[in-house]
GROMACS .gro file of C-alpha atoms in nm:
model
  363
    1UNK     CA    1  14.036  19.776   0.383
    2UNK     CA    2  13.699  19.764   0.214
    3UNK     CA    3  13.472  19.488   0.339
    4UNK     CA    4  13.283  19.283   0.083
    5UNK     CA    5  12.959  19.199   0.259
    6UNK     CA    6  12.875  18.931   0.003
    7UNK     CA    7  13.189  18.741   0.102
    8UNK     CA    8  13.110  18.797   0.470
    9UNK     CA    9  12.762  18.655   0.427
   10UNK     CA   10  12.889  18.353   0.232
   11UNK     CA   11  13.161  18.282   0.490
   12UNK     CA   12  12.917  18.317   0.779
   13UNK     CA   13  12.676  18.077   0.609
   14UNK     CA   14  12.952  17.818   0.565
   15UNK     CA   15  13.065  17.853   0.928
   16UNK     CA   16  12.704  17.825   1.049
   17UNK     CA   17  12.656  17.502   0.854
   18UNK     CA   18  12.984  17.351   0.983
   19UNK     CA   19  12.910  17.462   1.340
   20UNK     CA   20  12.560  17.320   1.321
   21UNK     CA   21  12.687  16.983   1.198
   22UNK     CA   22  12.946  16.967   1.483
   23UNK     CA   23  12.687  17.061   1.747
   24UNK     CA   24  12.453  16.786   1.623
   25UNK     CA   25  12.739  16.537   1.632
   26UNK     CA   26  12.828  16.655   1.987
   27UNK     CA   27  12.468  16.616   2.102
   28UNK     CA   28  12.438  16.255   1.987
   29UNK     CA   29  12.796  16.152   2.076
   30UNK     CA   30  12.859  15.951   2.396
   31UNK     CA   31  13.226  16.056   2.418
   32UNK     CA   32  13.266  16.297   2.710
   33UNK     CA   33  13.557  16.480   2.537
   34UNK     CA   34  13.321  16.646   2.293
   35UNK     CA   35  13.127  16.792   2.587
   36UNK     CA   36  13.422  16.958   2.763
   37UNK     CA   37  13.499  17.330   2.776
   38UNK     CA   38  13.834  17.280   2.599
   39UNK     CA   39  13.661  17.128   2.299
   40UNK     CA   40  13.414  17.418   2.282
   41UNK     CA   41  13.703  17.669   2.287
   42UNK     CA   42  13.876  17.469   2.016
   43UNK     CA   43  13.553  17.463   1.812
   44UNK     CA   44  13.504  17.838   1.841
   45UNK     CA   45  13.864  17.908   1.739
   46UNK     CA   46  13.838  17.667   1.447
   47UNK     CA   47  13.515  17.821   1.324
   48UNK     CA   48  13.665  18.173   1.339
   49UNK     CA   49  13.970  18.049   1.150
   50UNK     CA   50  13.749  17.885   0.884
   51UNK     CA   51  13.545  18.205   0.859
   52UNK     CA   52  13.852  18.422   0.797
   53UNK     CA   53  14.016  18.179   0.554
   54UNK     CA   54  13.691  18.132   0.366
   55UNK     CA   55  13.640  18.510   0.345
   56UNK     CA   56  13.979  18.569   0.181
   57UNK     CA   57  13.939  18.269  -0.049
   58UNK     CA   58  13.603  18.403  -0.169
   59UNK     CA   59  13.749  18.750  -0.212
   60UNK     CA   60  14.026  18.606  -0.427
   61UNK     CA   61  13.779  18.406  -0.638
   62UNK     CA   62  13.542  18.703  -0.679
   63UNK     CA   63  13.832  18.930  -0.776
   64UNK     CA   64  13.971  18.676  -1.024
   65UNK     CA   65  13.629  18.621  -1.180
   66UNK     CA   66  13.557  18.997  -1.195
   67UNK     CA   67  13.886  19.074  -1.369
   68UNK     CA   68  13.824  18.801  -1.626
   69UNK     CA   69  13.475  18.933  -1.697
   70UNK     CA   70  13.594  19.295  -1.712
   71UNK     CA   71  13.870  19.190  -1.954
   72UNK     CA   72  13.613  19.024  -2.180
   73UNK     CA   73  13.388  19.330  -2.169
   74UNK     CA   74  13.671  19.572  -2.244
   75UNK     CA   75  13.762  19.372  -2.553
   76UNK     CA   76  13.434  19.474  -2.715
   77UNK     CA   77  13.435  19.836  -2.596
   78UNK     CA   78  13.575  20.125  -2.804
   79UNK     CA   79  13.943  20.210  -2.757
   80UNK     CA   80  13.866  20.553  -2.610
   81UNK     CA   81  13.710  20.373  -2.311
   82UNK     CA   82  13.977  20.105  -2.270
   83UNK     CA   83  14.282  20.330  -2.242
   84UNK     CA   84  14.147  20.479  -1.918
   85UNK     CA   85  14.126  20.140  -1.746
   86UNK     CA   86  14.368  20.022  -1.480
   87UNK     CA   87  14.411  19.686  -1.312
   88UNK     CA   88  14.201  19.780  -1.008
   89UNK     CA   89  13.888  19.885  -1.190
   90UNK     CA   90  13.568  19.721  -1.072
   91UNK     CA   91  13.224  19.658  -1.212
   92UNK     CA   92  13.095  19.982  -1.058
   93UNK     CA   93  13.361  20.196  -1.228
   94UNK     CA   94  13.313  20.002  -1.552
   95UNK     CA   95  12.938  20.060  -1.532
   96UNK     CA   96  12.990  20.432  -1.480
   97UNK     CA   97  13.219  20.456  -1.784
   98UNK     CA   98  12.977  20.256  -2.001
   99UNK     CA   99  12.695  20.483  -1.882
  100UNK     CA  100  12.898  20.789  -1.978
  101UNK     CA  101  12.969  20.635  -2.318
  102UNK     CA  102  12.596  20.567  -2.372
  103UNK     CA  103  12.512  20.924  -2.274
  104UNK     CA  104  12.764  21.060  -2.522
  105UNK     CA  105  12.629  20.834  -2.797
  106UNK     CA  106  12.273  20.942  -2.717
  107UNK     CA  107  12.375  21.308  -2.735
  108UNK     CA  108  12.550  21.247  -3.068
  109UNK     CA  109  12.243  21.067  -3.207
  110UNK     CA  110  12.018  21.349  -3.087
  111UNK     CA  111  12.243  21.611  -3.247
  112UNK     CA  112  12.241  21.417  -3.575
  113UNK     CA  113  11.863  21.387  -3.558
  114UNK     CA  114  11.825  21.759  -3.485
  115UNK     CA  115  12.059  21.842  -3.772
  116UNK     CA  116  11.859  21.623  -4.011
  117UNK     CA  117  11.538  21.784  -3.886
  118UNK     CA  118  11.688  22.131  -3.930
  119UNK     CA  119  11.792  22.056  -4.288
  120UNK     CA  120  11.451  21.909  -4.371
  121UNK     CA  121  11.274  22.200  -4.203
  122UNK     CA  122  11.477  22.465  -4.388
  123UNK     CA  123  11.430  22.276  -4.714
  124UNK     CA  124  11.054  22.259  -4.664
  125UNK     CA  125  11.024  22.626  -4.571
  126UNK     CA  126  11.232  22.740  -4.867
  127UNK     CA  127  11.033  22.515  -5.100
  128UNK     CA  128  10.702  22.653  -4.974
  129UNK     CA  129  10.814  23.014  -4.999
  130UNK     CA  130  10.977  22.968  -5.338
  131UNK     CA  131  10.654  22.910  -5.534
  132UNK     CA  132  10.468  23.230  -5.437
  133UNK     CA  133  10.789  23.437  -5.446
  134UNK     CA  134  10.871  23.323  -5.800
  135UNK     CA  135  10.511  23.392  -5.901
  136UNK     CA  136  10.529  23.746  -5.762
  137UNK     CA  137  10.863  23.802  -5.934
  138UNK     CA  138  10.722  23.686  -6.268
  139UNK     CA  139  10.412  23.905  -6.243
  140UNK     CA  140  10.618  24.211  -6.149
  141UNK     CA  141  10.859  24.156  -6.440
  142UNK     CA  142  10.566  24.131  -6.680
  143UNK     CA  143  10.420  24.455  -6.546
  144UNK     CA  144  10.758  24.631  -6.568
  145UNK     CA  145  10.803  24.515  -6.927
  146UNK     CA  146  10.493  24.705  -7.036
  147UNK     CA  147  10.210  24.497  -6.902
  148UNK     CA  148  10.111  24.778  -6.668
  149UNK     CA  149   9.988  24.977  -6.967
  150UNK     CA  150   9.719  24.716  -7.036
  151UNK     CA  151   9.452  24.763  -6.770
  152UNK     CA  152   9.322  24.407  -6.800
  153UNK     CA  153   9.668  24.256  -6.759
  154UNK     CA  154   9.753  24.499  -6.480
  155UNK     CA  155   9.439  24.421  -6.279
  156UNK     CA  156   9.469  24.046  -6.333
  157UNK     CA  157   9.836  24.034  -6.233
  158UNK     CA  158   9.788  24.261  -5.933
  159UNK     CA  159   9.514  24.028  -5.814
  160UNK     CA  160   9.745  23.729  -5.854
  161UNK     CA  161  10.023  23.912  -5.672
  162UNK     CA  162   9.778  23.981  -5.389
  163UNK     CA  163   9.690  23.611  -5.366
  164UNK     CA  164  10.057  23.511  -5.362
  165UNK     CA  165  10.132  23.764  -5.087
  166UNK     CA  166   9.835  23.633  -4.890
  167UNK     CA  167   9.970  23.280  -4.923
  168UNK     CA  168  10.313  23.396  -4.802
  169UNK     CA  169  10.154  23.562  -4.501
  170UNK     CA  170   9.954  23.248  -4.423
  171UNK     CA  171  10.269  23.034  -4.433
  172UNK     CA  172  10.454  23.275  -4.204
  173UNK     CA  173  10.160  23.297  -3.962
  174UNK     CA  174  10.124  22.919  -3.950
  175UNK     CA  175  10.497  22.873  -3.890
  176UNK     CA  176  10.492  23.134  -3.614
  177UNK     CA  177  10.194  22.966  -3.450
  178UNK     CA  178  10.354  22.620  -3.450
  179UNK     CA  179  10.681  22.755  -3.311
  180UNK     CA  180  10.496  22.939  -3.036
  181UNK     CA  181  10.296  22.628  -2.948
  182UNK     CA  182  10.613  22.421  -2.925
  183UNK     CA  183  10.782  22.687  -2.713
  184UNK     CA  184  10.479  22.705  -2.481
  185UNK     CA  185  10.427  23.073  -2.560
  186UNK     CA  186  10.056  23.046  -2.649
  187UNK     CA  187   9.815  23.042  -2.357
  188UNK     CA  188   9.471  22.899  -2.415
  189UNK     CA  189   9.171  23.113  -2.322
  190UNK     CA  190   8.928  22.861  -2.181
  191UNK     CA  191   8.557  22.927  -2.183
  192UNK     CA  192   8.230  22.732  -2.193
  193UNK     CA  193   8.056  22.731  -2.531
  194UNK     CA  194   7.821  22.525  -2.744
  195UNK     CA  195   8.026  22.310  -2.984
  196UNK     CA  196   7.724  22.256  -3.210
  197UNK     CA  197   7.677  22.630  -3.256
  198UNK     CA  198   8.048  22.671  -3.333
  199UNK     CA  199   8.025  22.398  -3.598
  200UNK     CA  200   7.734  22.582  -3.760
  201UNK     CA  201   7.943  22.900  -3.767
  202UNK     CA  202   8.223  22.713  -3.943
  203UNK     CA  203   7.971  22.570  -4.192
  204UNK     CA  204   7.854  22.925  -4.270
  205UNK     CA  205   8.213  23.041  -4.313
  206UNK     CA  206   8.299  22.762  -4.559
  207UNK     CA  207   7.965  22.746  -4.736
  208UNK     CA  208   8.079  22.920  -5.055
  209UNK     CA  209   8.388  22.701  -5.079
  210UNK     CA  210   8.173  22.390  -5.031
  211UNK     CA  211   7.933  22.503  -5.303
  212UNK     CA  212   8.226  22.560  -5.539
  213UNK     CA  213   8.322  22.194  -5.487
  214UNK     CA  214   7.958  22.072  -5.499
  215UNK     CA  215   7.980  21.941  -5.145
  216UNK     CA  216   7.717  21.920  -4.871
  217UNK     CA  217   7.790  21.967  -4.501
  218UNK     CA  218   7.589  21.803  -4.225
  219UNK     CA  219   7.590  21.803  -3.847
  220UNK     CA  220   7.473  21.492  -3.664
  221UNK     CA  221   7.431  21.528  -3.289
  222UNK     CA  222   7.250  21.365  -2.999
  223UNK     CA  223   7.151  21.699  -2.842
  224UNK     CA  224   7.070  22.045  -2.971
  225UNK     CA  225   7.325  22.191  -2.730
  226UNK     CA  226   7.652  22.034  -2.617
  227UNK     CA  227   7.869  22.252  -2.395
  228UNK     CA  228   8.247  22.213  -2.389
  229UNK     CA  229   8.522  22.381  -2.189
  230UNK     CA  230   8.802  22.483  -2.424
  231UNK     CA  231   8.958  22.771  -2.618
  232UNK     CA  232   8.682  22.862  -2.862
  233UNK     CA  233   8.909  23.040  -3.112
  234UNK     CA  234   9.157  22.750  -3.129
  235UNK     CA  235   8.886  22.485  -3.159
  236UNK     CA  236   8.730  22.692  -3.437
  237UNK     CA  237   9.067  22.680  -3.610
  238UNK     CA  238   9.076  22.300  -3.570
  239UNK     CA  239   8.731  22.265  -3.727
  240UNK     CA  240   8.813  22.505  -4.012
  241UNK     CA  241   9.134  22.318  -4.097
  242UNK     CA  242   8.968  21.975  -4.089
  243UNK     CA  243   8.656  22.075  -4.282
  244UNK     CA  244   8.838  22.288  -4.542
  245UNK     CA  245   9.079  21.997  -4.602
  246UNK     CA  246   8.783  21.767  -4.660
  247UNK     CA  247   8.632  22.021  -4.902
  248UNK     CA  248   8.956  22.047  -5.102
  249UNK     CA  249   8.973  21.670  -5.150
  250UNK     CA  250   8.607  21.626  -5.251
  251UNK     CA  251   8.682  21.457  -5.580
  252UNK     CA  252   8.351  21.283  -5.646
  253UNK     CA  253   7.983  21.349  -5.711
  254UNK     CA  254   7.752  21.374  -5.409
  255UNK     CA  255   8.051  21.463  -5.194
  256UNK     CA  256   7.963  21.527  -4.831
  257UNK     CA  257   8.110  21.608  -4.492
  258UNK     CA  258   7.946  21.477  -4.175
  259UNK     CA  259   8.046  21.634  -3.845
  260UNK     CA  260   7.919  21.427  -3.551
  261UNK     CA  261   7.900  21.522  -3.184
  262UNK     CA  262   7.794  21.306  -2.891
  263UNK     CA  263   7.818  21.318  -2.516
  264UNK     CA  264   8.049  21.086  -2.323
  265UNK     CA  265   8.101  21.038  -1.951
  266UNK     CA  266   8.361  21.315  -1.910
  267UNK     CA  267   8.403  21.449  -2.264
  268UNK     CA  268   8.224  21.550  -2.580
  269UNK     CA  269   8.322  21.328  -2.873
  270UNK     CA  270   8.360  21.502  -3.210
  271UNK     CA  271   8.434  21.354  -3.552
  272UNK     CA  272   8.477  21.504  -3.898
  273UNK     CA  273   8.413  21.252  -4.176
  274UNK     CA  274   8.416  21.288  -4.553
  275UNK     CA  275   8.370  21.054  -4.849
  276UNK     CA  276   8.658  21.198  -5.047
  277UNK     CA  277   8.973  21.043  -5.187
  278UNK     CA  278   9.096  20.904  -4.855
  279UNK     CA  279   9.456  20.848  -4.750
  280UNK     CA  280   9.686  20.559  -4.836
  281UNK     CA  281   9.786  20.345  -4.533
  282UNK     CA  282  10.156  20.427  -4.572
  283UNK     CA  283  10.078  20.799  -4.550
  284UNK     CA  284   9.858  20.788  -4.238
  285UNK     CA  285  10.140  20.794  -3.975
  286UNK     CA  286  10.288  21.112  -4.126
  287UNK     CA  287   9.989  21.334  -4.201
  288UNK     CA  288  10.038  21.544  -3.886
  289UNK     CA  289  10.399  21.630  -3.976
  290UNK     CA  290  10.494  21.979  -4.089
  291UNK     CA  291  10.464  22.030  -4.465
  292UNK     CA  292  10.375  21.666  -4.526
  293UNK     CA  293  10.136  21.644  -4.820
  294UNK     CA  294   9.929  21.343  -4.912
  295UNK     CA  295   9.888  21.482  -5.265
  296UNK     CA  296  10.140  21.759  -5.307
  297UNK     CA  297  10.035  21.885  -5.649
  298UNK     CA  298   9.670  21.924  -5.550
  299UNK     CA  299   9.752  22.085  -5.218
  300UNK     CA  300   9.983  22.344  -5.371
  301UNK     CA  301   9.728  22.419  -5.638
  302UNK     CA  302   9.480  22.501  -5.364
  303UNK     CA  303   9.737  22.726  -5.199
  304UNK     CA  304   9.765  22.545  -4.866
  305UNK     CA  305  10.069  22.587  -4.645
  306UNK     CA  306  10.099  22.218  -4.561
  307UNK     CA  307  10.083  22.309  -4.191
  308UNK     CA  308   9.711  22.277  -4.122
  309UNK     CA  309   9.710  21.929  -3.967
  310UNK     CA  310  10.031  22.002  -3.774
  311UNK     CA  311   9.856  22.303  -3.619
  312UNK     CA  312   9.550  22.089  -3.540
  313UNK     CA  313   9.771  21.837  -3.358
  314UNK     CA  314   9.943  22.109  -3.154
  315UNK     CA  315   9.612  22.270  -3.056
  316UNK     CA  316   9.470  21.939  -2.936
  317UNK     CA  317   9.788  21.861  -2.741
  318UNK     CA  318   9.766  22.205  -2.579
  319UNK     CA  319   9.415  22.101  -2.464
  320UNK     CA  320   9.566  21.778  -2.320
  321UNK     CA  321   9.377  21.583  -2.584
  322UNK     CA  322   9.474  21.378  -2.888
  323UNK     CA  323   9.336  21.348  -3.239
  324UNK     CA  324   9.315  21.025  -3.437
  325UNK     CA  325   9.247  20.950  -3.801
  326UNK     CA  326   9.084  20.661  -3.984
  327UNK     CA  327   9.088  20.639  -4.361
  328UNK     CA  328   9.022  20.401  -4.646
  329UNK     CA  329   9.189  20.501  -4.970
  330UNK     CA  330   8.933  20.626  -5.227
  331UNK     CA  331   8.653  20.587  -4.971
  332UNK     CA  332   8.696  20.873  -4.725
  333UNK     CA  333   8.863  20.994  -4.407
  334UNK     CA  334   8.747  21.040  -4.048
  335UNK     CA  335   8.917  21.253  -3.782
  336UNK     CA  336   8.815  21.204  -3.417
  337UNK     CA  337   8.892  21.404  -3.104
  338UNK     CA  338   8.742  21.487  -2.764
  339UNK     CA  339   8.688  21.804  -2.563
  340UNK     CA  340   8.631  21.834  -2.190
  341UNK     CA  341   8.283  21.905  -2.058
  342UNK     CA  342   8.235  22.207  -1.829
  343UNK     CA  343   8.235  22.141  -1.456
  344UNK     CA  344   7.873  22.247  -1.413
  345UNK     CA  345   7.680  22.124  -1.711
  346UNK     CA  346   7.323  22.236  -1.778
  347UNK     CA  347   7.193  22.089  -2.100
  348UNK     CA  348   6.852  21.980  -2.212
  349UNK     CA  349   6.803  21.626  -2.336
  350UNK     CA  350   6.604  21.600  -2.656
  351UNK     CA  351   6.558  21.349  -2.938
  352UNK     CA  352   6.806  21.056  -2.945
  353UNK     CA  353   6.953  21.172  -3.277
  354UNK     CA  354   6.915  21.516  -3.428
  355UNK     CA  355   7.019  21.595  -3.786
  356UNK     CA  356   7.110  21.951  -3.875
  357UNK     CA  357   7.177  21.975  -4.249
  358UNK     CA  358   7.318  22.239  -4.474
  359UNK     CA  359   7.120  22.285  -4.792
  360UNK     CA  360   7.291  22.104  -5.078
  361UNK     CA  361   7.448  22.335  -5.335
  362UNK     CA  362   7.283  22.410  -5.663
  363UNK     CA  363   7.414  22.193  -5.944
   0.00000   0.00000   0.00000
């Protein structure tokens, strides 16, 4: 027989109250009968009898109430749960079955979500690969139909084929990088380096592209040297993706990019800000998704893979950091992230605010 300790406690409490009342009455009573040994034996026997009777009464009431509640619950559960029930099932067994049902539903929902993601992913990949592949096919057909005899057409189409192949390779490399990041197969190579110097290197790399879009690039920093502890190659990739994106969307006169760096208590704060077209509020939550394009026609025209910001997000997460974005549509966008400072930092303090500018392009 399984003992219900809740019923035991309730019965003991009732017996204690009754016994206490009788003992108080016995103490104040002047009748000698209530002070005899026979009365005490009778009292003990009576209290034990009340305890036992009360225990079984409570057990019956608890059981009756439990069955009524279980019956009500089973009426709203699916039939595949109900047919396994028997008359002796308790709340514990019912809870276990409901938990199993919730686990199965969660697994089904996850499988549906993964299937939807797989379909969307395959659709995005095929869509991205389709454009350069169709372009290559068209150029090759033109060359095979006699265009190869014309040197101008041949050279022009071979150059376009080369660009399309390069775009295909970039898409494949970006996809491979994201998959490896998600699988934890890319190990970061940490080192201490000057983030300001790295930003200048990125400026030099993208200078011709900035000039083509009539855009200026500027570094604003509180110190001439700010050391960080991170993977230099990956952080360079983050800066290139953010700055090149800003350059592509420079759709106004006097367009500019301002990269700011400042020292915090434990980290170096970095921001990349532009005064370009900005991002609509409804698009902001999705800009770090794979293949998501704020302006798809413009992005494809520039030949991007649509994976740049997704790669940036994965790189920052691999560094145990996050990246945030602020944007006002038609007024500009600002990306912000932090990098850890080296354990032993030796930097020289200089002017409160130092401006390092790139020469504006010739107009």
